[in-house]
Amino acid sequence: MAAEAPILDEFRRLRARVPQLTGALAAGVDGLVLAHDTPGVEPDGLAALTAAALGVAVRVTDATGRGDFRELLMRGTEGYVATYAAGRTAVLTLLAQDGVNVGRLHLEGRRAGARIGELVDAEAAPVRRSPAKSAAKEPAKPMPTRTRTARAARTNANAHTTTEG
């Protein structure tokens, strides 16, 4: 994968911004490792477990009407596991010590996920060829997106705003 080196660079920058980070993994939603920096943790197993957790998280957000998956946070006695959407076809999983600033972890994890998503999605974009040279293979379809229906406006005759006296 050509995007592996830039993803590893993103991991290094992420570790500099969040010193309590102990590991980082980028994986496809299918559970295949794209890049990893996970000392002491087997990356293929973590990617497979991330895909399984992602499947459950997507179903929960869908069943509860919460829209598309964005992130998942788990806390154990020894620290955190946070998974963030990374484009259409990948996820970023971060491992952090228990003393991490969770707000900072989310801020940096979301940003890194967006950058990694751009790298992965750009690589997955089909290359345009002339009709004579085009392969019989069709380009991969992006993950389906859900649309929301508009909510009815709230009406309450006794509602007050903070500026009313």
PDB file of C-alpha atoms in Angstrom:
ATOM      1  CA  MET A   1       0.000   0.000   0.000  1.00  0.00           C
ATOM      2  CA  ALA A   2       1.476   3.314  -1.102  1.00  0.00           C
ATOM      3  CA  ALA A   3      -0.285   5.249   1.691  1.00  0.00           C
ATOM      4  CA  GLU A   4       1.448   3.277   4.464  1.00  0.00           C
ATOM      5  CA  ALA A   5       4.424   5.674   4.826  1.00  0.00           C
ATOM      6  CA  PRO A   6       2.250   8.828   5.074  1.00  0.00           C
ATOM      7  CA  ILE A   7      -0.004   7.058   7.591  1.00  0.00           C
ATOM      8  CA  LEU A   8       3.016   6.122   9.718  1.00  0.00           C
ATOM      9  CA  ASP A   9       4.139   9.772   9.545  1.00  0.00           C
ATOM     10  CA  GLU A  10       0.681  10.774  10.810  1.00  0.00           C
ATOM     11  CA  PHE A  11       1.068   8.291  13.682  1.00  0.00           C
ATOM     12  CA  ARG A  12       4.414   9.889  14.659  1.00  0.00           C
ATOM     13  CA  ARG A  13       2.889  13.381  14.658  1.00  0.00           C
ATOM     14  CA  LEU A  14      -0.069  12.077  16.659  1.00  0.00           C
ATOM     15  CA  ARG A  15       2.213  10.543  19.305  1.00  0.00           C
ATOM     16  CA  ALA A  16       4.028  13.883  19.613  1.00  0.00           C
ATOM     17  CA  ARG A  17       0.726  15.685  20.254  1.00  0.00           C
ATOM     18  CA  VAL A  18      -0.695  13.020  22.606  1.00  0.00           C
ATOM     19  CA  PRO A  19       2.230  11.632  24.665  1.00  0.00           C
ATOM     20  CA  GLN A  20      -0.002   9.098  26.493  1.00  0.00           C
ATOM     21  CA  LEU A  21      -0.718   7.343  23.193  1.00  0.00           C
ATOM     22  CA  THR A  22       0.631   3.780  23.289  1.00  0.00           C
ATOM     23  CA  GLY A  23      -0.449   2.530  19.867  1.00  0.00           C
ATOM     24  CA  ALA A  24      -2.130   3.401  16.599  1.00  0.00           C
ATOM     25  CA  LEU A  25      -3.608   1.292  13.845  1.00  0.00           C
ATOM     26  CA  ALA A  26      -5.262   2.144  10.546  1.00  0.00           C
ATOM     27  CA  ALA A  27      -7.398  -0.624   9.109  1.00  0.00           C
ATOM     28  CA  GLY A  28      -9.961  -1.147   6.421  1.00  0.00           C
ATOM     29  CA  VAL A  29     -13.535  -1.640   7.528  1.00  0.00           C
ATOM     30  CA  ASP A  30     -13.005  -5.262   6.433  1.00  0.00           C
ATOM     31  CA  GLY A  31     -10.418  -5.765   9.204  1.00  0.00           C
ATOM     32  CA  LEU A  32      -7.262  -5.689   7.076  1.00  0.00           C
ATOM     33  CA  VAL A  33      -4.288  -3.714   8.438  1.00  0.00           C
ATOM     34  CA  LEU A  34      -3.286  -0.656   6.411  1.00  0.00           C
ATOM     35  CA  ALA A  35      -0.549   0.584   8.782  1.00  0.00           C
ATOM     36  CA  HIS A  36       0.276   0.070  12.433  1.00  0.00           C
ATOM     37  CA  ASP A  37       2.430   1.214  15.323  1.00  0.00           C
ATOM     38  CA  THR A  38       1.208  -1.075  18.091  1.00  0.00           C
ATOM     39  CA  PRO A  39       4.096  -2.253  20.299  1.00  0.00           C
ATOM     40  CA  GLY A  40       3.033  -5.261  22.355  1.00  0.00           C
ATOM     41  CA  VAL A  41      -0.299  -5.669  20.519  1.00  0.00           C
ATOM     42  CA  GLU A  42      -0.743  -8.002  17.549  1.00  0.00           C
ATOM     43  CA  PRO A  43      -1.986  -5.712  14.716  1.00  0.00           C
ATOM     44  CA  ASP A  44      -3.919  -8.326  12.698  1.00  0.00           C
ATOM     45  CA  GLY A  45      -5.922  -9.374  15.744  1.00  0.00           C
ATOM     46  CA  LEU A  46      -6.591  -5.753  16.722  1.00  0.00           C
ATOM     47  CA  ALA A  47      -7.731  -4.939  13.169  1.00  0.00           C
ATOM     48  CA  ALA A  48     -10.116  -7.913  13.174  1.00  0.00           C
ATOM     49  CA  LEU A  49     -11.537  -6.953  16.579  1.00  0.00           C
ATOM     50  CA  THR A  50     -11.875  -3.341  15.437  1.00  0.00           C
ATOM     51  CA  ALA A  51     -13.883  -4.485  12.407  1.00  0.00           C
ATOM     52  CA  ALA A  52     -16.159  -6.535  14.673  1.00  0.00           C
ATOM     53  CA  ALA A  53     -16.666  -3.619  17.094  1.00  0.00           C
ATOM     54  CA  LEU A  54     -17.251  -1.306  14.145  1.00  0.00           C
ATOM     55  CA  GLY A  55     -19.973  -3.609  12.832  1.00  0.00           C
ATOM     56  CA  VAL A  56     -21.787  -3.486  16.169  1.00  0.00           C
ATOM     57  CA  ALA A  57     -21.316   0.286  16.518  1.00  0.00           C
ATOM     58  CA  VAL A  58     -22.696   0.912  13.026  1.00  0.00           C
ATOM     59  CA  ARG A  59     -25.751  -1.217  13.793  1.00  0.00           C
ATOM     60  CA  VAL A  60     -26.352   0.559  17.119  1.00  0.00           C
ATOM     61  CA  THR A  61     -26.109   4.049  15.589  1.00  0.00           C
ATOM     62  CA  ASP A  62     -28.392   2.949  12.762  1.00  0.00           C
ATOM     63  CA  ALA A  63     -30.955   1.283  15.068  1.00  0.00           C
ATOM     64  CA  THR A  64     -31.111   4.348  17.303  1.00  0.00           C
ATOM     65  CA  GLY A  65     -31.294   6.865  14.463  1.00  0.00           C
ATOM     66  CA  ARG A  66     -27.965   8.489  15.333  1.00  0.00           C
ATOM     67  CA  GLY A  67     -26.663   8.687  11.769  1.00  0.00           C
ATOM     68  CA  ASP A  68     -23.392   7.440  10.331  1.00  0.00           C
ATOM     69  CA  PHE A  69     -20.658   6.021  12.573  1.00  0.00           C
ATOM     70  CA  ARG A  70     -18.102   8.583  13.754  1.00  0.00           C
ATOM     71  CA  GLU A  71     -16.279   7.172  16.798  1.00  0.00           C
ATOM     72  CA  LEU A  72     -16.242   4.542  19.507  1.00  0.00           C
ATOM     73  CA  LEU A  73     -14.549   4.865  22.913  1.00  0.00           C
ATOM     74  CA  MET A  74     -13.853   1.993  25.298  1.00  0.00           C
ATOM     75  CA  ARG A  75     -12.199   2.313  28.693  1.00  0.00           C
ATOM     76  CA  GLY A  76     -10.477  -0.516  30.513  1.00  0.00           C
ATOM     77  CA  THR A  77      -8.717  -0.504  33.863  1.00  0.00           C
ATOM     78  CA  GLU A  78      -5.401   0.172  32.113  1.00  0.00           C
ATOM     79  CA  GLY A  79      -6.461   2.740  29.534  1.00  0.00           C
ATOM     80  CA  TYR A  80      -8.522   3.585  26.478  1.00  0.00           C
ATOM     81  CA  VAL A  81      -9.236   2.181  23.029  1.00  0.00           C
ATOM     82  CA  ALA A  82     -10.705   4.768  20.671  1.00  0.00           C
ATOM     83  CA  THR A  83     -11.822   4.105  17.099  1.00  0.00           C
ATOM     84  CA  TYR A  84     -12.552   6.902  14.619  1.00  0.00           C
ATOM     85  CA  ALA A  85     -13.982   6.877  11.114  1.00  0.00           C
ATOM     86  CA  ALA A  86     -11.233   7.493   8.555  1.00  0.00           C
ATOM     87  CA  GLY A  87     -12.845   8.251   5.229  1.00  0.00           C
ATOM     88  CA  ARG A  88     -15.245   5.928   3.440  1.00  0.00           C
ATOM     89  CA  THR A  89     -13.381   2.650   3.845  1.00  0.00           C
ATOM     90  CA  ALA A  90     -11.051   2.849   6.849  1.00  0.00           C
ATOM     91  CA  VAL A  91     -10.905   3.354  10.598  1.00  0.00           C
ATOM     92  CA  LEU A  92      -8.248   4.624  12.978  1.00  0.00           C
ATOM     93  CA  THR A  93      -7.849   2.850  16.312  1.00  0.00           C
ATOM     94  CA  LEU A  94      -5.805   4.499  19.068  1.00  0.00           C
ATOM     95  CA  LEU A  95      -4.576   2.968  22.313  1.00  0.00           C
ATOM     96  CA  ALA A  96      -3.891   5.331  25.217  1.00  0.00           C
ATOM     97  CA  GLN A  97      -2.870   5.212  28.858  1.00  0.00           C
ATOM     98  CA  ASP A  98      -5.507   5.678  31.548  1.00  0.00           C
ATOM     99  CA  GLY A  99      -4.250   9.190  32.373  1.00  0.00           C
ATOM    100  CA  VAL A 100      -4.802  10.575  28.864  1.00  0.00           C
ATOM    101  CA  ASN A 101      -6.824  13.752  28.445  1.00  0.00           C
ATOM    102  CA  VAL A 102      -9.835  12.222  26.678  1.00  0.00           C
ATOM    103  CA  GLY A 103     -10.837  15.545  25.117  1.00  0.00           C
ATOM    104  CA  ARG A 104      -7.375  15.878  23.592  1.00  0.00           C
ATOM    105  CA  LEU A 105      -7.483  12.247  22.462  1.00  0.00           C
ATOM    106  CA  HIS A 106     -10.788  12.893  20.667  1.00  0.00           C
ATOM    107  CA  LEU A 107      -9.607  16.169  19.118  1.00  0.00           C
ATOM    108  CA  GLU A 108      -6.389  14.690  17.745  1.00  0.00           C
ATOM    109  CA  GLY A 109      -7.966  11.335  16.863  1.00  0.00           C
ATOM    110  CA  ARG A 110     -10.699  12.993  14.811  1.00  0.00           C
ATOM    111  CA  ARG A 111      -8.176  15.160  12.965  1.00  0.00           C
ATOM    112  CA  ALA A 112      -5.841  12.240  12.296  1.00  0.00           C
ATOM    113  CA  GLY A 113      -8.766  10.088  11.158  1.00  0.00           C
ATOM    114  CA  ALA A 114      -9.788  12.751   8.663  1.00  0.00           C
ATOM    115  CA  ARG A 115      -6.245  13.031   7.270  1.00  0.00           C
ATOM    116  CA  ILE A 116      -5.818   9.257   7.059  1.00  0.00           C
ATOM    117  CA  GLY A 117      -9.220   8.994   5.403  1.00  0.00           C
ATOM    118  CA  GLU A 118      -8.100  11.460   2.741  1.00  0.00           C
ATOM    119  CA  LEU A 119      -4.974   9.378   2.075  1.00  0.00           C
ATOM    120  CA  VAL A 120      -6.841   6.081   1.888  1.00  0.00           C
ATOM    121  CA  ASP A 121      -9.755   7.444  -0.146  1.00  0.00           C
ATOM    122  CA  ALA A 122      -7.361   9.123  -2.624  1.00  0.00           C
ATOM    123  CA  GLU A 123      -5.560   5.831  -3.145  1.00  0.00           C
ATOM    124  CA  ALA A 124      -8.844   3.965  -3.578  1.00  0.00           C
ATOM    125  CA  ALA A 125     -10.114   6.441  -6.193  1.00  0.00           C
ATOM    126  CA  PRO A 126     -10.239   4.788  -9.627  1.00  0.00           C
ATOM    127  CA  VAL A 127      -7.675   5.887 -12.186  1.00  0.00           C
ATOM    128  CA  ARG A 128      -9.317   7.299 -15.320  1.00  0.00           C
ATOM    129  CA  ARG A 129      -8.264   5.530 -18.486  1.00  0.00           C
ATOM    130  CA  SER A 130      -9.233   5.888 -22.096  1.00  0.00           C
ATOM    131  CA  PRO A 131     -12.073   3.543 -23.153  1.00  0.00           C
ATOM    132  CA  ALA A 132      -9.718   1.452 -25.294  1.00  0.00           C
ATOM    133  CA  LYS A 133      -7.418   0.730 -22.341  1.00  0.00           C
ATOM    134  CA  SER A 134      -9.993   0.401 -19.572  1.00  0.00           C
ATOM    135  CA  ALA A 135     -10.043  -2.843 -17.645  1.00  0.00           C
ATOM    136  CA  ALA A 136     -13.181  -4.940 -17.363  1.00  0.00           C
ATOM    137  CA  LYS A 137     -13.065  -4.502 -13.605  1.00  0.00           C
ATOM    138  CA  GLU A 138     -15.485  -1.989 -12.094  1.00  0.00           C
ATOM    139  CA  PRO A 139     -14.197   0.455  -9.460  1.00  0.00           C
ATOM    140  CA  ALA A 140     -15.110  -0.253  -5.850  1.00  0.00           C
ATOM    141  CA  LYS A 141     -18.327   1.390  -4.742  1.00  0.00           C
ATOM    142  CA  PRO A 142     -18.146   3.764  -1.765  1.00  0.00           C
ATOM    143  CA  MET A 143     -19.779   2.753   1.502  1.00  0.00           C
ATOM    144  CA  PRO A 144     -23.518   3.474   1.447  1.00  0.00           C
ATOM    145  CA  THR A 145     -24.621   6.611   3.204  1.00  0.00           C
ATOM    146  CA  ARG A 146     -27.854   7.063   5.052  1.00  0.00           C
ATOM    147  CA  THR A 147     -30.016  10.118   4.761  1.00  0.00           C
ATOM    148  CA  ARG A 148     -31.978  11.635   7.593  1.00  0.00           C
ATOM    149  CA  THR A 149     -35.504  12.833   7.412  1.00  0.00           C
ATOM    150  CA  ALA A 150     -36.137  16.335   8.685  1.00  0.00           C
ATOM    151  CA  ARG A 151     -37.462  16.646  12.219  1.00  0.00           C
ATOM    152  CA  ALA A 152     -40.655  18.489  12.901  1.00  0.00           C
ATOM    153  CA  ALA A 153     -40.098  21.881  14.493  1.00  0.00           C
ATOM    154  CA  ARG A 154     -40.697  22.081  18.241  1.00  0.00           C
ATOM    155  CA  THR A 155     -43.578  24.218  19.295  1.00  0.00           C
ATOM    156  CA  ASN A 156     -44.176  25.300  22.856  1.00  0.00           C
ATOM    157  CA  ALA A 157     -46.245  28.366  23.676  1.00  0.00           C
ATOM    158  CA  ASN A 158     -44.555  28.746  27.076  1.00  0.00           C
ATOM    159  CA  ALA A 159     -40.977  28.513  25.792  1.00  0.00           C
ATOM    160  CA  HIS A 160     -38.655  31.335  26.856  1.00  0.00           C
ATOM    161  CA  THR A 161     -35.284  32.317  25.499  1.00  0.00           C
ATOM    162  CA  THR A 162     -32.456  33.523  27.666  1.00  0.00           C
ATOM    163  CA  THR A 163     -32.982  37.094  26.455  1.00  0.00           C
ATOM    164  CA  GLU A 164     -36.617  37.284  27.539  1.00  0.00           C
ATOM    165  CA  GLY A 165     -37.374  38.902  30.883  1.00  0.00           C
TER     166      GLY A 165
END
